CSV table of C-alpha atoms in Angstrom, one decimal:
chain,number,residue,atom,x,y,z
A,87,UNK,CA,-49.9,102.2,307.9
A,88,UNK,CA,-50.9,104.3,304.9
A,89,UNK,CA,-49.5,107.9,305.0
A,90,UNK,CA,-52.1,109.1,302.8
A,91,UNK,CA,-55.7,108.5,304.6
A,92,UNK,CA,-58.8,107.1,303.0
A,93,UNK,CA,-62.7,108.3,303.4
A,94,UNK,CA,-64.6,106.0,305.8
A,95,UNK,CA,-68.3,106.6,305.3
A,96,UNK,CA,-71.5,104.4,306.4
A,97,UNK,CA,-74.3,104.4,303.8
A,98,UNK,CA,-77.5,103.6,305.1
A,99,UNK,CA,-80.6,102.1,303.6
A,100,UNK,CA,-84.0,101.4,305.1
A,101,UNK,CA,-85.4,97.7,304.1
A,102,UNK,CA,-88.7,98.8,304.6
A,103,UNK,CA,-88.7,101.9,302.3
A,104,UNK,CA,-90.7,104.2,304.4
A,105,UNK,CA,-93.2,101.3,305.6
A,106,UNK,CA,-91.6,100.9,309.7
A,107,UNK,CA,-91.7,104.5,310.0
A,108,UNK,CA,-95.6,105.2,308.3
A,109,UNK,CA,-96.8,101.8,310.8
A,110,UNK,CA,-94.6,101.7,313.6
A,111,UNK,CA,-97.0,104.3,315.9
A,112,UNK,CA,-100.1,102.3,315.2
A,113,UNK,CA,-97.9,99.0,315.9
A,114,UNK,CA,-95.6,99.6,318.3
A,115,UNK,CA,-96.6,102.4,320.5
A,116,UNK,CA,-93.3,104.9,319.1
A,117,UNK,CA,-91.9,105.5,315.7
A,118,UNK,CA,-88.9,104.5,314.7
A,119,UNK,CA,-87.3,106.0,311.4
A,120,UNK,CA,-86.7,102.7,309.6
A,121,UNK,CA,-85.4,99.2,308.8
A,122,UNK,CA,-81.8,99.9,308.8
A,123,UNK,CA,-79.0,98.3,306.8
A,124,UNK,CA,-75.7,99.6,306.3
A,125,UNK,CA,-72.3,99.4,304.7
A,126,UNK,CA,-69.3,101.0,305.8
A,127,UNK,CA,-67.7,102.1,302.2
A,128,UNK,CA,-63.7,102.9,302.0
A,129,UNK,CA,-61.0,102.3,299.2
A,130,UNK,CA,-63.8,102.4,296.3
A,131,UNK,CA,-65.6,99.9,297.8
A,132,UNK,CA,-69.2,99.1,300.0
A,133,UNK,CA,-68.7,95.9,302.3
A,134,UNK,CA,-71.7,94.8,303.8
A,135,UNK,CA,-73.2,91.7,305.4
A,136,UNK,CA,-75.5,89.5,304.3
A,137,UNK,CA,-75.3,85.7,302.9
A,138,UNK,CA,-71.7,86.2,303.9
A,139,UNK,CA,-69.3,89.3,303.8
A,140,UNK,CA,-69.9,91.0,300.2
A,141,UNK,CA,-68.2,93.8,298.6
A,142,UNK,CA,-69.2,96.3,295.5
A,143,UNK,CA,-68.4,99.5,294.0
A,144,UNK,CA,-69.1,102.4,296.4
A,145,UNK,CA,-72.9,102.5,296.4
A,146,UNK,CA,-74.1,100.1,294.0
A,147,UNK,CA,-75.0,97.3,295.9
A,148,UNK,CA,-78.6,95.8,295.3
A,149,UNK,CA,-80.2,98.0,297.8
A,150,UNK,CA,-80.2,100.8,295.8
A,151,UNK,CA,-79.6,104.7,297.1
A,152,UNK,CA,-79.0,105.0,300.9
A,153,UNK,CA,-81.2,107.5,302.4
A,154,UNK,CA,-78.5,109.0,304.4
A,155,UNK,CA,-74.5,109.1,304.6
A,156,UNK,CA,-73.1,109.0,308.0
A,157,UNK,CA,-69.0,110.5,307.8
A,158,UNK,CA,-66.9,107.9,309.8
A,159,UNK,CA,-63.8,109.5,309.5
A,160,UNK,CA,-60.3,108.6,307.9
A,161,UNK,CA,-58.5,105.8,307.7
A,162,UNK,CA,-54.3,104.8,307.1
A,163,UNK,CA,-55.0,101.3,307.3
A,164,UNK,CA,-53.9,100.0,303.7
A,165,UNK,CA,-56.8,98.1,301.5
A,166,UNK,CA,-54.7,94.7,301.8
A,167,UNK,CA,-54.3,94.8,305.8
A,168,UNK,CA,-57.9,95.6,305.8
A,169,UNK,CA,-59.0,92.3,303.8
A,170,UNK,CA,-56.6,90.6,305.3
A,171,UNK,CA,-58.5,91.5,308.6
A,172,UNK,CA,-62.0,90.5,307.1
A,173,UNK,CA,-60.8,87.1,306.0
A,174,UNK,CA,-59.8,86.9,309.5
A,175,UNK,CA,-63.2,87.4,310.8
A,176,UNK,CA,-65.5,86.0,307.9
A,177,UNK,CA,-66.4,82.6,309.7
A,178,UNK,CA,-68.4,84.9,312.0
A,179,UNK,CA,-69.9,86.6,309.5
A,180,UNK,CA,-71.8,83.6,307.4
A,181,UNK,CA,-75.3,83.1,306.4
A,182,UNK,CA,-75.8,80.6,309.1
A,183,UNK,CA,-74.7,83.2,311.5
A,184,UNK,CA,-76.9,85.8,310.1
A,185,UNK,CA,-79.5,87.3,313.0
A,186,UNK,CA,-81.8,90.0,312.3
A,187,UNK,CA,-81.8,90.9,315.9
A,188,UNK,CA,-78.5,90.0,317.0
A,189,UNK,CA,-76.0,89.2,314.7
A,190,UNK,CA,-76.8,91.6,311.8
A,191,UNK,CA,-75.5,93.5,308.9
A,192,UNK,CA,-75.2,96.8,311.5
A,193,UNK,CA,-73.4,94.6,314.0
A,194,UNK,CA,-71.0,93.9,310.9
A,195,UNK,CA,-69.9,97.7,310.3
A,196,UNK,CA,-69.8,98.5,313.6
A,197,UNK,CA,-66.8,96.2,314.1
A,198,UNK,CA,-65.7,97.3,310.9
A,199,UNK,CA,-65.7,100.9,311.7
A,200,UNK,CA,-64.3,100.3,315.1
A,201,UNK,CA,-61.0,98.5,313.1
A,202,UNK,CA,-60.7,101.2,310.6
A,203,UNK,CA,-61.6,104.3,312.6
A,204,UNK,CA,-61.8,103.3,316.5
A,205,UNK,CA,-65.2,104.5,316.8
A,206,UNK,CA,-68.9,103.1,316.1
A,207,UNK,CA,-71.7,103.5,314.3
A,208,UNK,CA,-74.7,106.0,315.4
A,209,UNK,CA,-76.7,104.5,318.2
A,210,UNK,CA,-80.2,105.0,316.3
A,211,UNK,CA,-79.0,102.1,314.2
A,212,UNK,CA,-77.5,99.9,316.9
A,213,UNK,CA,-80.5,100.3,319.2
A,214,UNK,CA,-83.2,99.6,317.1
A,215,UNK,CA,-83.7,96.0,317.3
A,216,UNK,CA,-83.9,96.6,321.1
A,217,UNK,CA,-86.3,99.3,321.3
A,218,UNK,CA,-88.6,97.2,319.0
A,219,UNK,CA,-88.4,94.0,320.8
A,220,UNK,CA,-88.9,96.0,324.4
A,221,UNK,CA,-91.8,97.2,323.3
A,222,UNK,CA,-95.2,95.0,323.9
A,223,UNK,CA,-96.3,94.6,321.0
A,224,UNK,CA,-93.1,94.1,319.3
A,225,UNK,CA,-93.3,89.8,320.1
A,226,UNK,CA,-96.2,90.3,317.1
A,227,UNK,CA,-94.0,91.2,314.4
A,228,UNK,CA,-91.6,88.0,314.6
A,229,UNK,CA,-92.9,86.6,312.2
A,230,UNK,CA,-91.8,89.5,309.5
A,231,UNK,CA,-88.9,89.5,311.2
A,232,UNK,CA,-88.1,85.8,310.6
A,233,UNK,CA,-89.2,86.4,307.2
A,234,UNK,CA,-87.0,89.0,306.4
A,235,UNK,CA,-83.8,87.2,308.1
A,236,UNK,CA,-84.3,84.4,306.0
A,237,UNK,CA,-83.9,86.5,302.8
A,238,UNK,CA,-80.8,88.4,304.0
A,239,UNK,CA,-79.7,84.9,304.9
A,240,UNK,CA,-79.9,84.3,301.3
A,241,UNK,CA,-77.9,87.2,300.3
A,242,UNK,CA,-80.9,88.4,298.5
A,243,UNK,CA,-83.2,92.5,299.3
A,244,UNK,CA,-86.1,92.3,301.3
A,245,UNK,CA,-89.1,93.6,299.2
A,246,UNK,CA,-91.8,95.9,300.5
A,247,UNK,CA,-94.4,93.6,300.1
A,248,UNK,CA,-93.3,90.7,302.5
A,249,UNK,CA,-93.3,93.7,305.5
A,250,UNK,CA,-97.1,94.5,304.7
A,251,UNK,CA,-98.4,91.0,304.3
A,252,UNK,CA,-96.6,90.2,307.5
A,253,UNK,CA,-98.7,92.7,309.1
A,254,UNK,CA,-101.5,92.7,307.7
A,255,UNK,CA,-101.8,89.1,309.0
A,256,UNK,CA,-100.8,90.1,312.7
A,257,UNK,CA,-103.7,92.4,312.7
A,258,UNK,CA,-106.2,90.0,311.6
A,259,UNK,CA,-105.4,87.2,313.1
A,260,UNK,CA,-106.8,88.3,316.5
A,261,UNK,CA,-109.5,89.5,315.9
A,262,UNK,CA,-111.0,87.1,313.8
A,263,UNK,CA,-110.9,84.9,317.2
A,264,UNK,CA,-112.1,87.3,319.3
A,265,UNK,CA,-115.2,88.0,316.6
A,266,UNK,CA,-115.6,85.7,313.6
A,267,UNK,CA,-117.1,86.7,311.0
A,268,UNK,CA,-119.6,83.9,310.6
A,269,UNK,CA,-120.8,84.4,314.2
A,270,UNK,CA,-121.2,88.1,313.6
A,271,UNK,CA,-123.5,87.5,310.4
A,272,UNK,CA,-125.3,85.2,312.4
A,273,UNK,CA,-126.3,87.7,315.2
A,274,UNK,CA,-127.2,90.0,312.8
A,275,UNK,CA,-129.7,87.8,310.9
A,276,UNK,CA,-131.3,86.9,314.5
A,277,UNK,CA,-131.8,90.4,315.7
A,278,UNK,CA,-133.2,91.4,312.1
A,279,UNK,CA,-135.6,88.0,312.8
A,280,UNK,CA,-136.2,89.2,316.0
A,281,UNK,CA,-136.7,93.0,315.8
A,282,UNK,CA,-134.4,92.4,319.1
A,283,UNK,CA,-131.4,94.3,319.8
A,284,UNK,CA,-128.6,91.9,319.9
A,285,UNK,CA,-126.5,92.3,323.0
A,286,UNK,CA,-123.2,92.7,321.0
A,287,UNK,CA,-124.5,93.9,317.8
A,288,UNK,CA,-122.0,96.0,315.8
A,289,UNK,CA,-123.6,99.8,317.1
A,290,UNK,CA,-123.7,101.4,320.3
A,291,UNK,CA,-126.2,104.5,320.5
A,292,UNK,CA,-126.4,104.7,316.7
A,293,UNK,CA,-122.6,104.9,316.4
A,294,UNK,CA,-121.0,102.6,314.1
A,295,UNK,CA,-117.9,100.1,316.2
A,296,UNK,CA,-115.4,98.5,314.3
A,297,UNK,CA,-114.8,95.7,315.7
A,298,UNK,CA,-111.0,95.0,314.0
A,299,UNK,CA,-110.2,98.4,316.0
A,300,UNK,CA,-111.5,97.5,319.4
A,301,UNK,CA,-110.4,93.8,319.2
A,302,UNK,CA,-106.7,95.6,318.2
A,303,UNK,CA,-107.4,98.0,321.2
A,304,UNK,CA,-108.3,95.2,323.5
A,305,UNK,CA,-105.2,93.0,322.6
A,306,UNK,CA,-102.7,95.7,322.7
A,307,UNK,CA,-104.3,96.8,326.6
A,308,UNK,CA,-104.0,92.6,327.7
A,309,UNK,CA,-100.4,92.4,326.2
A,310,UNK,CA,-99.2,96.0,328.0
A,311,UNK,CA,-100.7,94.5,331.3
A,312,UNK,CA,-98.7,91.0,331.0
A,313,UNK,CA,-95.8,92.7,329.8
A,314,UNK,CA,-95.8,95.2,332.8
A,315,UNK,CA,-96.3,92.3,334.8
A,316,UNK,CA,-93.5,89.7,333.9
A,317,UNK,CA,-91.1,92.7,333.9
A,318,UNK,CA,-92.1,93.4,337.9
A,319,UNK,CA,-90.8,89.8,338.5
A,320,UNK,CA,-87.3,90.7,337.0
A,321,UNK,CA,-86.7,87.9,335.8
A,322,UNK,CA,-86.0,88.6,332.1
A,323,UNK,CA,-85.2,91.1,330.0
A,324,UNK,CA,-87.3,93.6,328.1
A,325,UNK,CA,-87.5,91.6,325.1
A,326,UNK,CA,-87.8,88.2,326.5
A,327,UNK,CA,-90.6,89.6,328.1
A,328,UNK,CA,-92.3,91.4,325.4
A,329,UNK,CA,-92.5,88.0,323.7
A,330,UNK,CA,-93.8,86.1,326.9
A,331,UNK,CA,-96.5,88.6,327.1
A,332,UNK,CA,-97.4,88.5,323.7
A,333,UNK,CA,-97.4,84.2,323.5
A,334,UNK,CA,-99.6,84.4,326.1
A,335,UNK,CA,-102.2,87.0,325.4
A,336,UNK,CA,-102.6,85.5,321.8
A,337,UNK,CA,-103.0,81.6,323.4
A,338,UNK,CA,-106.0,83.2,325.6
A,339,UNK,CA,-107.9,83.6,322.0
A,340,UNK,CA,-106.4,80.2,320.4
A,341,UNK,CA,-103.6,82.4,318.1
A,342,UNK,CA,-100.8,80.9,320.1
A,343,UNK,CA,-98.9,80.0,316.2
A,344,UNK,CA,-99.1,83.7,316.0
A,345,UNK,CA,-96.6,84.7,318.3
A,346,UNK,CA,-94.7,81.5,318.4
């Protein structure tokens, strides 16, 4: 052991700059603070997961600025045992291994923090892939999800724009089966032929509808009722069930690729 101790912070960086906070309300039913990746920084250096264990000067890594620094405590574990140690444990920590919601970059320096300091990282960080998966709606993002997992597979930064196109897609999706565009247009020329009210025209009592936000409304209700009922069967967890509910609801309007 090392008689003089060394710094053991944990710098941490939100993938989606700002983007899951400002859209997960509207998407998820509860805001979470961010995408989170860390690094647990000691002896100089920032290790981190992703495309394998990497190392780099003390925050310089291609993530740019953490938003926050979380104090770890100190180590007397010398540099060489410590590498020593992550050699040891590197053929769990490989791009094939690499899980966004299991097996993750946060998973990595909590087992790195435990080692050096005995304790782990904050639970906000830990938890979050949980609390977005047990939420209903949280089957729907999966496909950002697998998006971004395959770009920290390749040891490369997630970039802003593959989180909105990702939802921007689960949000249309749906609703263009529940109300195409092309059958809309069409009602619209028959009532104007017609001087009839259509029976779903786009206005209720002179109030516009738009019919993105009630097809969103409607989905969200359908996929809250599954989910509350698969989980009263007890026969899977939270986020098994979330993406049961969601596979289903979405296969009722012909989007089953959506969720699958």
């Amino acid at each position: 052991m090392s008689e003089e101790g060394h710094r053991v912070t944990l710098n941490v960086y939100d993938l989606s700059q700002g983007l899951a906070h400002q859209l997960s309300t509207a998407f998820l039913g509860k805001a979470i603070g961010g995408m989170w990746h860390t690094g647990v920084v000691v002896y100089g250096k920032e290790y981190y997961f992703g495309g394998g264990i990497q190392q780099s000067p003390g925050g310089s890594t291609p993530y740019g600025n953490p938003i926050r620094v979380e104090e770890l405590g100190v180590t007397h574990i010398p540099q060489d045992v410590f590498e020593s140690y992550l050699e040891e444990i590197s053929p769990r920590y490989t791009a094939e291994t690499y899980s966004l919601l299991t097996h993750n970059c946060n998973n990595f320096s909590n087992e790195v923090a435990q080692f050096l300091v005995g304790i782990s990282i904050p639970d906000y960080i830990l938890q979050l892939p949980n609390e977005v998966m047990s939420s209903p709606m949280g089957a729907l993002i999966l496909p950002m999800i697998q998006q971004v997992e395959a770009t920290m597979k390749a040891g490369e930064v997630p970039q802003v724009g593959q989180f909105k196109s990702s939802l921007t897609s689960q949000t249309t999706k749906p609703s263009i089966a529940v109300n195409k565009p092309s059958v809309v247009a069409a009602r619209s020329e028959e009532a104007k032929k017609t001087k009839a009210a259509s029976p779903k025209e786009e206005t209720t009592g002179g109030v516009s509808i738009d019919p993105l936000g009630n097809a969103r409304s409607k989905l969200q209700e359908e996929i809250a009722q599954e989910f509350a009922a698969i989980m009263a069967t007890r026969t899977l967890r939270a986020s098994e069930a979330a993406a049961l509910a969601a596979r289903r609801v979405m296969q009722r309007y012909g989007c089953a690729d959506a969720a699958a």
